[in-house]
Short mmCIF file of C-alpha atoms and ligand atoms in Angstrom, two decimals:
data_model
loop_
_atom_site.label_atom_id
_atom_site.label_comp_id
_atom_site.label_asym_id
_atom_site.label_seq_id
_atom_site.Cartn_x
_atom_site.Cartn_y
_atom_site.Cartn_z
CA MET A 1 82.97 169.49 54.04
CA VAL A 2 84.16 171.69 51.20
CA ARG A 3 87.84 172.43 50.83
CA LEU A 4 88.21 175.81 49.23
CA PRO A 5 90.45 176.13 46.18
CA ASP A 6 93.93 177.45 46.94
CA SER A 7 93.05 180.76 45.29
CA ALA A 8 90.17 181.21 47.77
CA ARG A 9 92.38 180.22 50.71
CA LEU A 10 94.81 182.98 49.94
CA SER A 11 92.05 185.52 49.53
CA ILE A 12 90.49 185.02 52.99
CA VAL A 13 91.75 188.01 54.89
CA ARG A 14 88.60 189.28 56.57
CA ILE A 15 86.44 187.01 58.69
CA GLY A 16 82.96 188.17 59.67
CA VAL A 17 81.45 186.97 62.92
CA LEU A 18 77.78 187.12 63.89
CA THR A 19 75.50 185.82 66.63
CA GLY A 20 71.90 184.92 65.68
CA GLY A 21 68.69 183.75 67.34
CA GLY A 22 68.05 183.88 71.07
CA ASP A 23 71.05 185.05 73.08
CA ALA A 24 72.84 182.62 75.38
CA PRO A 25 75.55 182.94 78.02
CA GLY A 26 78.88 182.17 76.36
CA LEU A 27 78.29 183.99 73.07
CA ASN A 28 80.85 186.64 73.93
CA ALA A 29 83.38 183.98 74.86
CA ALA A 30 82.93 182.54 71.35
CA VAL A 31 83.16 185.96 69.64
CA ARG A 32 86.36 186.65 71.56
CA ALA A 33 87.83 183.25 70.65
CA VAL A 34 86.99 183.58 66.94
CA SER A 35 88.49 187.06 66.83
CA ARG A 36 91.60 186.46 68.94
CA ARG A 37 92.60 183.42 66.91
CA ALA A 38 91.90 185.31 63.66
CA PHE A 39 94.14 188.20 64.72
CA GLN A 40 96.84 185.74 65.74
CA LEU A 41 96.69 184.10 62.28
CA GLY A 42 96.94 187.45 60.53
CA HIS A 43 93.28 187.96 59.54
CA GLN A 44 91.03 190.95 60.02
CA VAL A 45 87.65 190.63 61.72
CA SER A 46 84.29 192.30 61.10
CA GLY A 47 81.78 192.18 63.93
CA ILE A 48 78.39 191.90 62.23
CA LYS A 49 75.54 193.47 64.22
CA ASN A 50 72.27 191.75 65.12
CA GLY A 51 72.68 188.42 63.39
CA TRP A 52 71.58 188.08 59.77
CA ALA A 53 69.99 191.55 59.92
CA GLY A 54 73.48 193.11 59.97
CA ALA A 55 74.73 190.82 57.22
CA MET A 56 71.81 191.91 55.00
CA THR A 57 72.19 195.62 55.62
CA GLY A 58 75.96 195.86 56.01
CA ASP A 59 75.69 196.89 59.67
CA MET A 60 79.13 195.86 60.90
CA SER A 61 82.35 197.29 62.21
CA ASN A 62 85.99 196.34 61.91
CA PHE A 63 87.15 194.84 65.19
CA THR A 64 90.41 195.71 66.84
CA PRO A 65 91.83 193.45 69.57
CA ALA A 66 90.53 195.98 72.11
CA ASP A 67 86.93 195.37 70.97
CA VAL A 68 87.02 191.79 72.22
CA ARG A 69 88.92 192.44 75.43
CA GLY A 70 87.20 191.89 78.80
CA ILE A 71 84.14 190.14 77.35
CA LEU A 72 84.80 186.49 78.29
CA GLN A 73 82.61 186.65 81.38
CA LEU A 74 79.84 188.84 79.91
CA GLY A 75 76.37 187.50 79.19
CA GLY A 76 74.37 188.58 76.15
CA THR A 77 76.34 189.36 73.01
CA ILE A 78 78.34 192.49 72.24
CA LEU A 79 77.24 192.05 68.62
CA GLY A 80 73.52 192.06 69.36
CA THR A 81 71.26 189.41 67.87
CA SER A 82 67.97 189.04 65.99
CA ARG A 83 65.71 186.42 64.51
CA THR A 84 65.93 187.95 61.01
CA ASN A 85 65.75 185.23 58.37
CA PRO A 86 67.20 186.12 54.91
CA VAL A 87 65.86 182.86 53.48
CA LYS A 88 62.31 184.18 53.96
CA GLU A 89 63.03 187.52 52.23
CA PRO A 90 62.80 187.95 48.45
CA ASP A 91 66.32 187.27 47.10
CA GLY A 92 67.46 187.33 50.73
CA VAL A 93 70.40 184.94 50.39
CA LYS A 94 71.61 186.65 47.19
CA ARG A 95 71.36 190.10 48.79
CA THR A 96 73.18 188.90 51.92
CA LEU A 97 76.02 187.47 49.84
CA ALA A 98 76.29 190.64 47.77
CA MET A 99 76.37 192.77 50.92
CA LEU A 100 79.03 190.64 52.62
CA LYS A 101 81.18 190.80 49.51
CA SER A 102 80.73 194.54 49.10
CA CYS A 103 81.79 195.00 52.76
CA GLY A 104 84.96 192.99 52.04
CA VAL A 105 83.95 190.07 54.27
CA ASP A 106 85.50 186.99 52.64
CA SER A 107 84.19 184.36 55.02
CA LEU A 108 81.94 184.03 58.02
CA VAL A 109 81.62 182.40 61.43
CA ALA A 110 77.92 182.14 62.29
CA ILE A 111 77.25 181.40 65.95
CA GLY A 112 73.71 180.16 66.49
CA GLY A 113 71.11 177.45 66.76
CA ASP A 114 69.15 175.57 64.11
CA ASP A 115 67.63 178.72 62.57
CA THR A 116 70.90 180.66 62.28
CA LEU A 117 72.78 177.62 61.06
CA SER A 118 70.14 176.76 58.46
CA VAL A 119 70.76 180.20 56.93
CA ALA A 120 74.52 179.53 57.15
CA LYS A 121 73.90 176.30 55.25
CA ALA A 122 72.01 178.19 52.52
CA LEU A 123 74.93 180.61 52.16
CA HIS A 124 77.39 177.74 52.02
CA GLU A 125 75.30 176.05 49.31
CA SER A 126 75.55 179.28 47.32
CA GLY A 127 79.33 178.96 47.42
CA TYR A 128 80.18 181.33 50.31
CA PRO A 129 82.67 180.09 52.95
CA VAL A 130 80.83 179.75 56.27
CA VAL A 131 81.65 177.85 59.44
CA GLY A 132 79.08 177.50 62.25
CA VAL A 133 79.39 177.35 66.04
CA PRO A 134 76.56 175.58 67.94
CA LYS A 135 74.56 177.68 70.39
CA THR A 136 71.18 177.24 72.04
CA ILE A 137 70.14 176.88 75.64
CA ASP A 138 67.60 174.35 74.33
CA ASN A 139 70.53 171.96 73.60
CA ASP A 140 68.62 170.37 70.76
CA LEU A 141 71.09 170.46 67.85
CA SER A 142 71.96 167.08 66.43
CA ALA A 143 75.56 165.88 66.00
CA THR A 144 76.94 167.82 68.97
CA GLU A 145 77.18 167.09 72.69
CA PHE A 146 77.48 170.77 73.53
CA CYS A 147 75.57 173.93 72.68
CA ILE A 148 76.69 177.28 74.08
CA GLY A 149 74.43 178.44 76.91
CA PHE A 150 72.83 175.15 77.97
CA ASP A 151 75.10 174.51 80.94
CA THR A 152 74.52 177.99 82.35
CA ALA A 153 70.76 177.73 81.84
CA VAL A 154 70.61 174.42 83.73
CA GLY A 155 72.59 176.01 86.56
CA ILE A 156 70.03 178.81 86.80
CA VAL A 157 67.14 176.33 86.91
CA VAL A 158 68.87 174.33 89.64
CA GLU A 159 69.45 177.40 91.78
CA ALA A 160 65.78 178.35 91.37
CA LEU A 161 64.63 174.84 92.32
CA ASP A 162 66.81 174.85 95.42
CA ARG A 163 65.19 178.10 96.51
CA LEU A 164 61.68 177.00 95.60
CA HIS A 165 62.10 173.79 97.60
CA THR A 166 62.44 175.62 100.90
CA THR A 167 59.43 177.86 100.39
CA ALA A 168 57.33 175.00 98.94
CA SER A 169 58.09 172.86 101.97
CA ALA A 170 57.41 175.70 104.44
CA HIS A 171 53.95 176.34 102.96
CA HIS A 172 53.11 172.75 101.88
CA ARG A 173 52.46 173.95 98.36
CA VAL A 174 52.69 172.69 94.83
CA MET A 175 55.24 174.72 92.86
CA VAL A 176 55.00 174.72 89.09
CA VAL A 177 58.23 175.91 87.47
CA GLU A 178 58.05 176.75 83.75
CA VAL A 179 61.38 176.57 81.93
CA MET A 180 62.45 177.14 78.32
CA GLY A 181 62.36 174.37 75.75
CA ARG A 182 60.45 174.90 72.56
CA ASP A 183 60.54 171.41 71.06
CA THR A 184 62.59 169.51 73.61
CA GLY A 185 62.88 169.12 77.35
CA TRP A 186 66.66 169.16 77.89
CA VAL A 187 66.65 172.13 80.28
CA ALA A 188 63.65 170.72 82.14
CA VAL A 189 65.03 167.20 82.54
CA MET A 190 68.60 168.13 83.44
CA GLY A 191 67.45 170.99 85.66
CA GLY A 192 64.84 168.76 87.28
CA LEU A 193 67.34 165.95 87.90
CA ALA A 194 69.93 168.24 89.46
CA GLY A 195 67.36 170.32 91.34
CA GLY A 196 65.33 167.40 92.74
CA SER A 197 61.92 168.05 91.17
CA ASP A 198 59.37 165.26 91.55
CA LEU A 199 57.73 165.61 88.14
CA VAL A 200 59.11 166.78 84.79
CA LEU A 201 56.78 167.46 81.88
CA ILE A 202 58.46 167.72 78.47
CA PRO A 203 57.38 167.79 74.81
CA GLU A 204 58.98 164.42 73.97
CA PHE A 205 56.76 162.24 76.18
CA GLU A 206 53.04 162.63 76.44
CA VAL A 207 51.43 162.92 79.83
CA GLY A 208 47.83 163.90 80.54
CA PHE A 209 46.60 166.44 83.09
CA ASP A 210 44.92 163.55 84.94
CA ASP A 211 48.34 161.90 85.42
CA VAL A 212 49.59 165.09 87.07
CA VAL A 213 46.63 165.14 89.45
CA GLU A 214 47.12 161.46 90.27
CA HIS A 215 50.82 162.08 90.93
CA LEU A 216 50.02 164.90 93.38
CA HIS A 217 47.41 162.84 95.27
CA ARG A 218 49.80 159.89 95.49
CA ARG A 219 52.50 162.08 97.01
CA ARG A 220 50.09 163.53 99.58
CA GLY A 221 49.00 159.97 100.37
CA GLU A 222 52.64 159.10 101.07
CA GLY A 223 52.88 162.03 103.48
CA LYS A 224 54.81 164.29 101.12
CA ASP A 225 53.06 167.60 101.58
CA PHE A 226 54.75 169.63 98.87
CA SER A 227 55.61 169.09 95.27
CA ILE A 228 57.87 170.62 92.63
CA ILE A 229 56.80 170.22 89.00
CA VAL A 230 59.11 171.38 86.19
CA VAL A 231 57.31 172.01 82.92
CA ALA A 232 58.95 172.81 79.58
CA GLU A 233 57.20 175.73 77.89
CA GLY A 234 56.56 173.70 74.70
CA VAL A 235 54.75 170.81 76.37
CA ASN A 236 51.28 169.72 75.30
CA LEU A 237 49.34 168.21 78.16
CA ALA A 238 46.25 166.27 77.16
CA GLY A 239 43.30 167.79 79.01
CA LEU A 240 44.92 171.20 79.64
CA GLU A 241 43.91 174.26 77.63
CA THR A 242 46.30 177.17 77.28
CA ASP A 243 44.85 180.48 76.27
CA GLY A 244 47.93 182.64 75.67
CA GLU A 245 48.69 184.56 72.46
CA GLN A 246 49.94 182.68 69.39
CA LYS A 247 52.44 185.21 67.95
CA THR A 248 55.16 183.83 65.68
CA ASP A 249 58.70 185.00 64.84
CA ALA A 250 60.47 185.26 61.43
CA PHE A 251 61.30 181.56 61.53
CA GLY A 252 57.63 180.71 62.14
CA HIS A 253 58.04 179.69 65.80
CA VAL A 254 55.25 180.44 68.24
CA GLN A 255 56.44 182.73 71.06
CA LEU A 256 55.92 180.21 73.83
CA SER A 257 56.54 182.61 76.71
CA LYS A 258 53.18 184.13 75.79
CA ARG A 259 51.42 180.75 75.75
CA GLY A 260 51.47 180.45 79.52
CA VAL A 261 51.48 176.68 80.02
CA GLY A 262 52.90 176.99 83.57
CA ASP A 263 50.21 179.43 84.62
CA ALA A 264 47.41 177.36 83.08
CA LEU A 265 48.74 174.22 84.77
CA SER A 266 49.04 175.85 88.16
CA ARG A 267 45.48 177.23 88.05
CA ARG A 268 44.02 173.90 86.97
CA ILE A 269 45.94 171.97 89.65
CA GLU A 270 44.62 174.23 92.40
CA ALA A 271 41.06 174.06 91.03
CA GLU A 272 41.14 170.28 90.64
CA THR A 273 42.97 169.21 93.81
CA GLY A 274 42.47 172.08 96.25
CA PHE A 275 46.24 172.02 96.92
CA GLU A 276 47.64 175.51 97.20
CA THR A 277 49.72 176.03 94.04
CA ARG A 278 52.09 178.73 92.80
CA VAL A 279 53.82 179.18 89.46
CA THR A 280 57.29 180.53 88.69
CA VAL A 281 58.14 181.26 85.07
CA LEU A 282 61.92 181.41 84.79
CA GLY A 283 61.74 182.78 81.25
CA HIS A 284 64.65 184.89 80.06
CA LEU A 285 66.44 184.66 83.42
CA GLN A 286 67.69 181.35 81.96
CA ARG A 287 69.45 183.18 79.17
CA GLY A 288 70.80 186.12 81.15
CA GLY A 289 73.98 186.78 83.08
CA SER A 290 77.45 185.37 83.21
CA PRO A 291 78.32 182.05 81.49
CA SER A 292 79.37 179.02 83.53
CA PRO A 293 82.98 177.77 83.28
CA VAL A 294 81.85 174.91 81.01
CA ASP A 295 80.18 177.36 78.62
CA ARG A 296 83.22 179.63 78.64
CA ILE A 297 85.68 176.81 78.01
CA TRP A 298 83.73 175.15 75.19
CA ALA A 299 82.71 178.42 73.54
CA THR A 300 86.43 179.22 73.52
CA ARG A 301 87.48 175.86 72.14
CA LEU A 302 84.84 175.87 69.40
CA GLY A 303 85.39 179.54 68.52
CA VAL A 304 89.12 178.98 68.04
CA ALA A 305 88.42 175.82 66.03
CA ALA A 306 85.97 177.69 63.76
CA THR A 307 88.59 180.28 62.84
CA GLU A 308 91.22 177.62 62.28
CA LEU A 309 88.89 175.75 59.92
CA LEU A 310 88.40 178.84 57.77
CA HIS A 311 92.12 179.53 57.89
CA GLU A 312 92.77 176.02 56.62
CA GLY A 313 90.30 176.57 53.79
CA LYS A 314 87.53 174.38 55.19
CA ALA A 315 83.93 175.58 55.01
CA GLY A 316 80.37 174.31 55.32
CA VAL A 317 81.26 172.68 58.63
CA VAL A 318 80.81 173.11 62.38
CA PRO A 319 83.26 172.25 65.15
CA VAL A 320 81.39 170.32 67.87
CA ARG A 321 82.12 168.53 71.14
CA ARG A 322 82.22 164.78 70.70
CA ASP A 323 83.51 162.35 73.33
CA GLY A 324 85.08 165.23 75.17
CA ASP A 325 87.06 166.44 72.18
CA VAL A 326 86.56 168.78 69.23
CA ALA A 327 85.22 167.04 66.11
CA VAL A 328 84.15 168.60 62.82
CA VAL A 329 80.80 167.83 61.16
CA PRO A 330 79.00 169.17 58.08
CA LEU A 331 76.62 172.08 58.70
CA ALA A 332 73.86 169.98 57.16
CA ASP A 333 74.24 167.33 59.90
CA LEU A 334 73.73 169.84 62.65
CA VAL A 335 70.40 171.11 61.38
CA ALA A 336 69.19 167.79 59.95
CA GLU A 337 67.05 166.94 62.94
CA THR A 338 66.09 168.05 66.42
CA ARG A 339 67.96 166.17 69.15
CA ARG A 340 65.39 164.95 71.63
CA VAL A 341 65.67 163.79 75.24
CA PRO A 342 66.11 160.00 75.20
CA ARG A 343 63.64 157.77 77.04
CA ALA A 344 66.32 156.57 79.48
CA LEU A 345 67.02 160.08 80.75
CA TYR A 346 63.33 160.83 81.11
CA ASP A 347 62.80 157.56 82.99
CA LEU A 348 65.70 158.45 85.26
CA ALA A 349 63.92 161.67 86.24
CA ARG A 350 60.75 159.66 86.97
CA VAL A 351 62.58 157.48 89.51
CA PHE A 352 62.37 160.48 91.86
CA SER A 353 58.64 161.20 91.47
O1 LIG B 401 65.72 179.50 71.04
C1 LIG B 401 65.73 179.12 72.34
C2 LIG B 401 64.65 179.69 73.14
O2 LIG B 401 65.29 179.87 74.34
C3 LIG B 401 63.39 178.83 73.28
O3 LIG B 401 63.49 177.86 74.28
C4 LIG B 401 62.35 179.86 73.62
O4 LIG B 401 61.07 179.43 73.26
C5 LIG B 401 62.78 181.02 72.80
O5 LIG B 401 64.17 180.94 72.71
C6 LIG B 401 62.34 182.36 73.36
O6 LIG B 401 62.83 183.36 72.55
P1 LIG B 401 62.51 184.91 72.62
O7 LIG B 401 63.75 185.53 73.14
O8 LIG B 401 62.25 185.30 71.22
O9 LIG B 401 61.37 185.12 73.54
#
């Protein structure tokens, strides 16, 4: 953590706030918390539009308290978001810093996942005061037990699984449910556990297509005439080809929704086993709509903490949830590695196969 010199502390009057990367329920709760606490402490707030894109181009507006009223329960983000990456642009970090300074933004709260926070880290390393707030429905940031949006996303998966159970059982079908999770299977495992799926396929642990077929035959042999398989979009199943597009975003990530692993799996299962199979791709439904109470409460706690850190002259850090309380960790720790589903949790899900 960097403690700003006293001269810098006195000069922080305007705090910029931005939301970057994929949206997540709870972003508005965080924007509201950052802003409300800033106003209370006597600062001004600039709402920066569309993540780092707005910081690069100066697309921002001065917030009044009315701008952040009535947004606690809203999904999406009133600021808009993007996957723009200044680090990849020629002189991108330098230009972003120059633009923020010319707009009179003395410090920044960046709300985002590993991509957004890695840009925040680059700005911090260039001497600009930035504090992060962890957000991603993928829940894969290290050094935090909470990421904005994950709790709501799991709730949406669970509701879908409850509904799919009844129709799967009525028709004696195999239901393949594709959920988000680029590098990790947090949404799949937690959703599958709470929603009672009988097989969860995630990027962390390798399973072959043959294992899936064997699983389905075993269940039929035991008289269980339907099956619910949750598959994370980023999974690689040995023996299963996917033929979707391979488009990438500004951070170099393949757009997995176009890869179609759920669809490929469902077609192969039906062809191989003869069991009637359907696929449901939950996609962006998992990121839409109103945040859960947990997301609202923690987005609020972390948003307030982020503003207080800047107010106290602390930068290059992120407030996180640890052991049920707010802790503060360096930005670098949060983006150092991808937090993966531990074996024990995965094994727990397999108890119910
Ligand atoms: O960043 C989180 C995430 O939800 C991933 O799980 C998913 O692959 C990606 O976003 C989808 O993003 P987009 O909105 O660009 O399709």
